[in-house]
PDB file of C-alpha atoms in Angstrom:
ATOM      1  CA  MET D1200       0.000   0.000   0.000  1.00 65.00           C
ATOM      2  CA  SER D1201       3.002   2.283   0.535  1.00 75.00           C
ATOM      3  CA  ASN D1202       3.640   2.181  -3.219  1.00 81.00           C
ATOM      4  CA  VAL D1203       0.147   3.532  -3.812  1.00 82.00           C
ATOM      5  CA  ASN D1204       0.687   6.333  -1.288  1.00 84.00           C
ATOM      6  CA  ALA D1205       4.031   7.212  -2.861  1.00 84.00           C
ATOM      7  CA  THR D1206       2.432   7.159  -6.317  1.00 87.00           C
ATOM      8  CA  MET D1207      -0.426   9.372  -5.141  1.00 86.00           C
ATOM      9  CA  ALA D1208       2.038  11.829  -3.592  1.00 86.00           C
ATOM     10  CA  ARG D1209       4.046  11.901  -6.824  1.00 87.00           C
ATOM     11  CA  ILE D1210       0.880  12.489  -8.884  1.00 89.00           C
ATOM     12  CA  ALA D1211      -0.097  15.387  -6.612  1.00 88.00           C
ATOM     13  CA  GLU D1212       3.420  16.828  -6.877  1.00 88.00           C
ATOM     14  CA  LEU D1213       3.378  16.594 -10.678  1.00 90.00           C
ATOM     15  CA  GLU D1214      -0.068  18.223 -10.881  1.00 89.00           C
ATOM     16  CA  ALA D1215       1.147  21.106  -8.699  1.00 88.00           C
ATOM     17  CA  MET D1216       4.237  21.527 -10.872  1.00 89.00           C
ATOM     18  CA  GLN D1217       2.091  21.460 -14.015  1.00 89.00           C
ATOM     19  CA  ALA D1218      -0.200  24.184 -12.629  1.00 86.00           C
ATOM     20  CA  GLU D1219       2.830  26.311 -11.720  1.00 85.00           C
ATOM     21  CA  LEU D1220       4.318  25.868 -15.194  1.00 87.00           C
ATOM     22  CA  LYS D1221       1.019  26.862 -16.809  1.00 83.00           C
ATOM     23  CA  ALA D1222       0.899  30.043 -14.702  1.00 80.00           C
ATOM     24  CA  LEU D1223       4.497  30.895 -15.619  1.00 78.00           C
ATOM     25  CA  LYS D1224       3.839  30.339 -19.321  1.00 75.00           C
ATOM     26  CA  GLN D1225       0.816  32.640 -19.153  1.00 72.00           C
ATOM     27  CA  THR D1226       2.836  35.482 -17.612  1.00 68.00           C
ATOM     28  CA  VAL D1227       5.637  35.006 -20.152  1.00 65.00           C
ATOM     29  CA  LYS D1228       3.134  34.863 -23.023  1.00 64.00           C
ATOM     30  CA  ASN D1229       1.839  38.352 -22.194  1.00 69.00           C
ATOM     31  CA  GLN D1230       5.289  39.970 -21.975  1.00 84.00           C
ATOM     32  CA  VAL D1231       7.223  41.443 -24.896  1.00 88.00           C
ATOM     33  CA  ARG D1232      10.648  39.797 -24.936  1.00 90.00           C
ATOM     34  CA  MET D1233      13.661  39.419 -27.218  1.00 92.00           C
ATOM     35  CA  LYS D1234      15.787  36.484 -28.276  1.00 93.00           C
ATOM     36  CA  VAL D1235      18.617  35.929 -30.746  1.00 95.00           C
ATOM     37  CA  SER D1236      17.401  33.467 -33.392  1.00 93.00           C
ATOM     38  CA  ALA D1237      19.354  30.471 -34.688  1.00 93.00           C
ATOM     39  CA  LYS D1238      20.404  32.466 -37.774  1.00 94.00           C
ATOM     40  CA  GLY D1239      21.553  35.495 -35.769  1.00 95.00           C
ATOM     41  CA  GLY D1240      18.461  37.657 -36.114  1.00 96.00           C
ATOM     42  CA  ILE D1241      16.618  39.400 -33.306  1.00 96.00           C
ATOM     43  CA  SER D1242      13.181  37.957 -32.586  1.00 95.00           C
ATOM     44  CA  ILE D1243      10.596  39.973 -30.673  1.00 93.00           C
ATOM     45  CA  TYR D1244       7.982  37.784 -28.975  1.00 89.00           C
ATOM     46  CA  GLY D1245       4.669  38.903 -27.496  1.00 85.00           C
ATOM     47  CA  LEU D1246       3.486  41.283 -30.211  1.00 86.00           C
ATOM     48  CA  GLN D1247       1.516  38.699 -32.153  1.00 86.00           C
ATOM     49  CA  ARG D1248       1.107  34.948 -32.397  1.00 86.00           C
ATOM     50  CA  MET D1249       4.427  34.483 -34.221  1.00 91.00           C
ATOM     51  CA  PRO D1250       7.647  36.370 -33.372  1.00 92.00           C
ATOM     52  CA  VAL D1251       8.809  39.318 -35.465  1.00 94.00           C
ATOM     53  CA  THR D1252      12.374  38.497 -36.573  1.00 96.00           C
ATOM     54  CA  LEU D1253      14.745  40.893 -38.330  1.00 96.00           C
ATOM     55  CA  TYR D1254      18.514  41.184 -38.499  1.00 96.00           C
ATOM     56  CA  ALA D1255      20.241  43.812 -36.325  1.00 95.00           C
ATOM     57  CA  GLY D1256      20.732  46.181 -39.280  1.00 96.00           C
ATOM     58  CA  GLN D1257      17.027  46.068 -40.096  1.00 96.00           C
ATOM     59  CA  TRP D1258      16.081  46.825 -36.477  1.00 94.00           C
ATOM     60  CA  GLU D1259      18.598  49.709 -36.487  1.00 95.00           C
ATOM     61  CA  ARG D1260      16.909  51.202 -39.564  1.00 95.00           C
ATOM     62  CA  ILE D1261      13.539  50.997 -37.806  1.00 93.00           C
ATOM     63  CA  ILE D1262      15.036  52.608 -34.684  1.00 94.00           C
ATOM     64  CA  ASP D1263      16.438  55.423 -36.858  1.00 94.00           C
ATOM     65  CA  MET D1264      12.929  55.937 -38.338  1.00 93.00           C
ATOM     66  CA  CYS D1265      11.548  56.196 -34.790  1.00 92.00           C
ATOM     67  CA  LYS D1266      14.251  58.604 -33.638  1.00 93.00           C
ATOM     68  CA  SER D1267      13.842  60.889 -36.663  1.00 94.00           C
ATOM     69  CA  GLY D1268      10.084  60.995 -36.159  1.00 93.00           C
ATOM     70  CA  ASP D1269       9.330  59.574 -39.603  1.00 93.00           C
ATOM     71  CA  LEU D1270       7.437  56.580 -38.228  1.00 92.00           C
ATOM     72  CA  GLY D1271       5.430  58.709 -35.789  1.00 92.00           C
ATOM     73  CA  THR D1272       4.597  61.201 -38.538  1.00 93.00           C
ATOM     74  CA  PHE D1273       3.515  58.397 -40.869  1.00 93.00           C
ATOM     75  CA  ILE D1274       1.242  56.955 -38.177  1.00 92.00           C
ATOM     76  CA  SER D1275      -0.357  60.308 -37.375  1.00 92.00           C
ATOM     77  CA  ASP D1276      -0.808  61.137 -41.093  1.00 94.00           C
ATOM     78  CA  ASN D1277      -2.585  57.821 -41.695  1.00 93.00           C
ATOM     79  CA  GLU D1278      -4.443  57.520 -38.367  1.00 92.00           C
ATOM     80  CA  ALA D1279      -7.842  57.548 -40.090  1.00 92.00           C
ATOM     81  CA  ILE D1280      -7.107  54.402 -42.107  1.00 94.00           C
ATOM     82  CA  LEU D1281      -4.947  52.498 -39.628  1.00 92.00           C
ATOM     83  CA  THR D1282      -6.306  49.633 -37.562  1.00 92.00           C
ATOM     84  CA  ARG D1283      -5.177  49.118 -33.981  1.00 88.00           C
ATOM     85  CA  LYS D1284      -5.180  45.758 -32.290  1.00 82.00           C
ATOM     86  CA  GLU D1285      -6.003  46.334 -28.641  1.00 75.00           C
ATOM     87  CA  ALA D1286      -5.034  44.032 -25.805  1.00 64.00           C
ATOM     88  CA  LYS D1287      -7.418  41.135 -25.309  1.00 61.00           C
ATOM     89  CA  THR D1288     -10.113  41.599 -22.712  1.00 58.00           C
ATOM     90  CA  GLU D1289     -12.399  39.036 -21.178  1.00 55.00           C
ATOM     91  CA  ALA D1290     -15.109  38.263 -23.711  1.00 54.00           C
ATOM     92  CA  ALA D1291     -18.689  38.193 -22.570  1.00 54.00           C
ATOM     93  CA  PRO D1292     -20.219  34.722 -22.618  1.00 58.00           C
ATOM     94  CA  VAL D1293     -22.002  33.886 -25.845  1.00 56.00           C
ATOM     95  CA  VAL D1294     -25.678  33.097 -25.404  1.00 55.00           C
ATOM     96  CA  ALA D1295     -27.053  30.542 -27.846  1.00 53.00           C
ATOM     97  CA  LYS D1296     -30.153  31.673 -29.727  1.00 56.00           C
ATOM     98  CA  SER D1297     -31.051  28.183 -30.851  1.00 53.00           C
ATOM     99  CA  LYS D1298     -34.402  26.609 -30.043  1.00 56.00           C
ATOM    100  CA  LYS D1299     -32.698  23.289 -29.395  1.00 58.00           C
ATOM    101  CA  VAL D1300     -32.080  22.401 -25.782  1.00 56.00           C
ATOM    102  CA  ALA D1301     -28.417  21.665 -25.172  1.00 58.00           C
ATOM    103  CA  LYS D1302     -27.597  18.462 -23.348  1.00 63.00           C
ATOM    104  CA  ALA D1303     -25.732  18.844 -20.099  1.00 59.00           C
ATOM    105  CA  LYS D1304     -22.124  17.769 -20.394  1.00 62.00           C
ATOM    106  CA  LYS D1305     -20.690  15.339 -17.927  1.00 60.00           C
ATOM    107  CA  VAL D1306     -18.194  17.039 -15.681  1.00 57.00           C
ATOM    108  CA  LYS D1307     -15.521  14.973 -14.007  1.00 58.00           C
ATOM    109  CA  THR D1308     -15.524  16.037 -10.372  1.00 59.00           C
ATOM    110  CA  SER D1309     -13.044  13.471  -9.097  1.00 55.00           C
ATOM    111  CA  GLU D1310     -10.387  14.846  -6.784  1.00 68.00           C
ATOM    112  CA  GLY D1311      -7.981  12.032  -7.547  1.00 68.00           C
ATOM    113  CA  PRO D1312      -7.702   8.540  -8.942  1.00 69.00           C
ATOM    114  CA  THR D1313     -10.687   6.243  -8.726  1.00 73.00           C
ATOM    115  CA  ALA D1314     -10.688   2.863  -7.023  1.00 74.00           C
ATOM    116  CA  ALA D1315     -10.139   1.281 -10.453  1.00 76.00           C
ATOM    117  CA  ASP D1316      -7.107   3.529 -11.015  1.00 73.00           C
ATOM    118  CA  LEU D1317      -5.673   2.568  -7.634  1.00 75.00           C
ATOM    119  CA  ALA D1318      -6.205  -1.116  -8.370  1.00 76.00           C
ATOM    120  CA  ALA D1319      -4.423  -0.741 -11.717  1.00 75.00           C
ATOM    121  CA  ILE D1320      -1.512   1.057 -10.046  1.00 74.00           C
ATOM    122  CA  GLU D1321      -1.302  -1.641  -7.393  1.00 77.00           C
ATOM    123  CA  ALA D1322      -1.318  -4.377 -10.075  1.00 73.00           C
ATOM    124  CA  LEU D1323       1.461  -2.636 -12.023  1.00 72.00           C
ATOM    125  CA  SER D1324       3.476  -2.182  -8.855  1.00 71.00           C
ATOM    126  CA  ALA D1325       3.108  -5.874  -7.942  1.00 69.00           C
ATOM    127  CA  ARG D1326       4.139  -6.895 -11.463  1.00 68.00           C
ATOM    128  CA  ALA D1327       7.155  -4.559 -11.396  1.00 65.00           C
ATOM    129  CA  ASP D1328       8.269  -6.064  -8.068  1.00 65.00           C
ATOM    130  CA  ARG D1329       8.518  -9.487  -9.743  1.00 67.00           C
ATOM    131  CA  ILE D1330      10.639  -8.305 -12.702  1.00 64.00           C
ATOM    132  CA  PRO D1331      14.413  -8.798 -12.245  1.00 65.00           C
ATOM    133  CA  ALA D1332      16.395  -5.549 -12.184  1.00 60.00           C
ATOM    134  CA  SER D1333      18.498  -6.782 -15.120  1.00 58.00           C
ATOM    135  CA  ASP D1334      15.346  -6.774 -17.283  1.00 57.00           C
ATOM    136  CA  LEU D1335      14.432  -3.250 -16.196  1.00 52.00           C
ATOM    137  CA  PHE D1336      17.830  -1.643 -16.695  1.00 56.00           C
ATOM    138  CA  GLY D1337      19.252  -3.756 -19.486  1.00 55.00           C
ATOM    139  CA  ASP D1338      22.257  -4.989 -17.489  1.00 53.00           C
ATOM    140  CA  ASP D1339      23.437  -7.993 -19.458  1.00 49.00           C
TER     141      ASP D1339
END
């Protein structure tokens, strides 16, 4: 039974680590960040779905356009026809206007493994205890 407890503890630990990783990825996803690409370009992440990658000289030309005011002037001159993509906000829930009644979906409310899962884990553990170590690790 100690194998089951150890397995359950490991599962809980992995789930906690997975939740932490998901939270970290979400914070990184919303930040603008830079990276040197494999071919030596500069990639800017976080502006759109795919990174914007240009070589250093190309970025320097864009920076010069910003410093001289040319880019700002171009934007203000064309403001009426430019489209701006705003940061995502929480969307309101969509209400179905269909006359059909939607079936309720089954929601898994289990807090952990079921009795069947525990039995399967126990069976695997018992089987693994009978296997010689040489078969597990390939020591010939």
